[in-house]
Short mmCIF file of C-alpha atoms in Angstrom, two decimals:
data_model
loop_
_atom_site.label_atom_id
_atom_site.label_comp_id
_atom_site.label_asym_id
_atom_site.label_seq_id
_atom_site.Cartn_x
_atom_site.Cartn_y
_atom_site.Cartn_z
CA MET H 1 5.16 -8.83 25.48
CA ALA H 2 2.95 -11.70 24.70
CA ALA H 3 0.15 -10.02 26.59
CA PHE H 4 0.57 -6.89 24.76
CA ARG H 5 0.88 -8.77 21.49
CA GLU H 6 -2.43 -10.58 22.19
CA LEU H 7 -4.35 -7.12 22.27
CA ALA H 8 -3.91 -7.26 18.45
CA SER H 9 -6.19 -10.26 18.44
CA LYS H 10 -8.67 -8.78 20.91
CA ILE H 11 -9.19 -5.17 19.65
CA ASP H 12 -10.35 -4.72 16.08
CA GLY H 13 -8.24 -2.15 14.13
CA ILE H 14 -4.94 -3.10 15.20
CA VAL H 15 -3.16 -3.95 11.97
CA SER H 16 0.31 -4.89 13.38
CA PHE H 17 2.41 -5.01 16.65
CA GLU H 18 6.15 -4.94 16.80
CA PHE H 19 8.70 -4.45 19.79
CA GLY H 20 12.34 -4.53 20.25
CA ALA H 21 15.21 -3.13 22.53
CA ASN H 22 17.09 -0.07 21.78
CA ASN H 23 20.42 -0.97 20.13
CA SER H 24 21.34 2.33 18.90
CA SER H 25 25.00 3.55 19.19
CA GLU H 26 23.97 7.17 18.89
CA ARG H 27 23.01 7.58 22.68
CA LEU H 28 20.06 9.73 21.78
CA ASP H 29 17.57 7.64 23.45
CA HIS H 30 17.00 9.85 26.42
CA GLY H 31 16.98 6.75 28.67
CA MET H 32 14.32 4.82 26.70
CA THR H 33 15.25 1.22 26.40
CA HIS H 34 12.33 -0.36 24.44
CA VAL H 35 9.92 0.37 21.62
CA ILE H 36 6.66 -0.94 21.07
CA MET H 37 4.71 -0.07 17.79
CA LEU H 38 1.31 -0.53 17.18
CA THR H 39 -0.15 0.23 13.69
CA PHE H 40 -3.88 0.86 13.46
CA ALA H 41 -6.07 0.73 10.45
CA ASN H 42 -7.17 4.53 10.92
CA ALA H 43 -7.37 7.03 13.44
CA GLN H 44 -10.81 5.97 14.49
CA ALA H 45 -9.39 2.58 15.32
CA ARG H 46 -6.61 4.06 17.38
CA ASP H 47 -9.06 6.25 19.26
CA ALA H 48 -11.19 3.25 19.98
CA TYR H 49 -8.22 1.42 21.20
CA LEU H 50 -7.43 3.85 24.07
CA PRO H 51 -10.76 3.26 26.15
CA HIS H 52 -11.19 -0.32 25.11
CA PRO H 53 -11.61 -2.47 28.11
CA GLU H 54 -8.92 -5.10 27.06
CA HIS H 55 -6.43 -2.23 26.77
CA VAL H 56 -7.17 -0.60 29.98
CA LYS H 57 -7.07 -3.99 31.82
CA PHE H 58 -3.64 -4.60 30.17
CA ALA H 59 -2.51 -1.03 31.10
CA GLU H 60 -3.42 -1.61 34.54
CA GLN H 61 -1.66 -4.88 34.96
CA PHE H 62 1.35 -3.63 33.09
CA THR H 63 1.57 -0.66 35.43
CA GLN H 64 1.29 -2.87 38.54
CA MET H 65 4.30 -4.80 37.40
CA GLY H 66 6.49 -1.83 38.37
CA ILE H 67 8.90 -2.12 35.31
CA LEU H 68 7.81 1.07 33.77
CA ASP H 69 9.88 4.04 34.78
CA GLU H 70 8.68 6.28 31.90
CA LEU H 71 6.41 6.26 28.91
CA LEU H 72 6.63 8.12 25.61
CA VAL H 73 3.72 7.96 23.20
CA ILE H 74 3.75 9.36 19.64
CA ASP H 75 0.73 9.22 17.41
CA TYR H 76 1.26 10.08 13.71
CA SER H 77 -0.10 9.57 10.21
CA PRO H 78 2.31 8.45 7.56
CA GLN H 79 3.15 11.30 5.22
CA ASP H 80 4.01 10.95 1.48
CA ASN H 81 6.38 14.05 1.65
#
């Protein structure tokens, strides 16, 4: 997680990073065990993050670790109502 957190200092437009383990008692997690949330300054910053060399390098290293069974990605823009 430290390497993932470091991306925020290497890639412009990442406003915040947070992560945690699932601790819900509802059992609606569909097997997902952890959440990693990045907040971007805007959609353009998010779009620039995806192909950014530091992100690509991290993703390759993370994948090679063999600890990821499945990945779920959700992008959204906060709505006021």
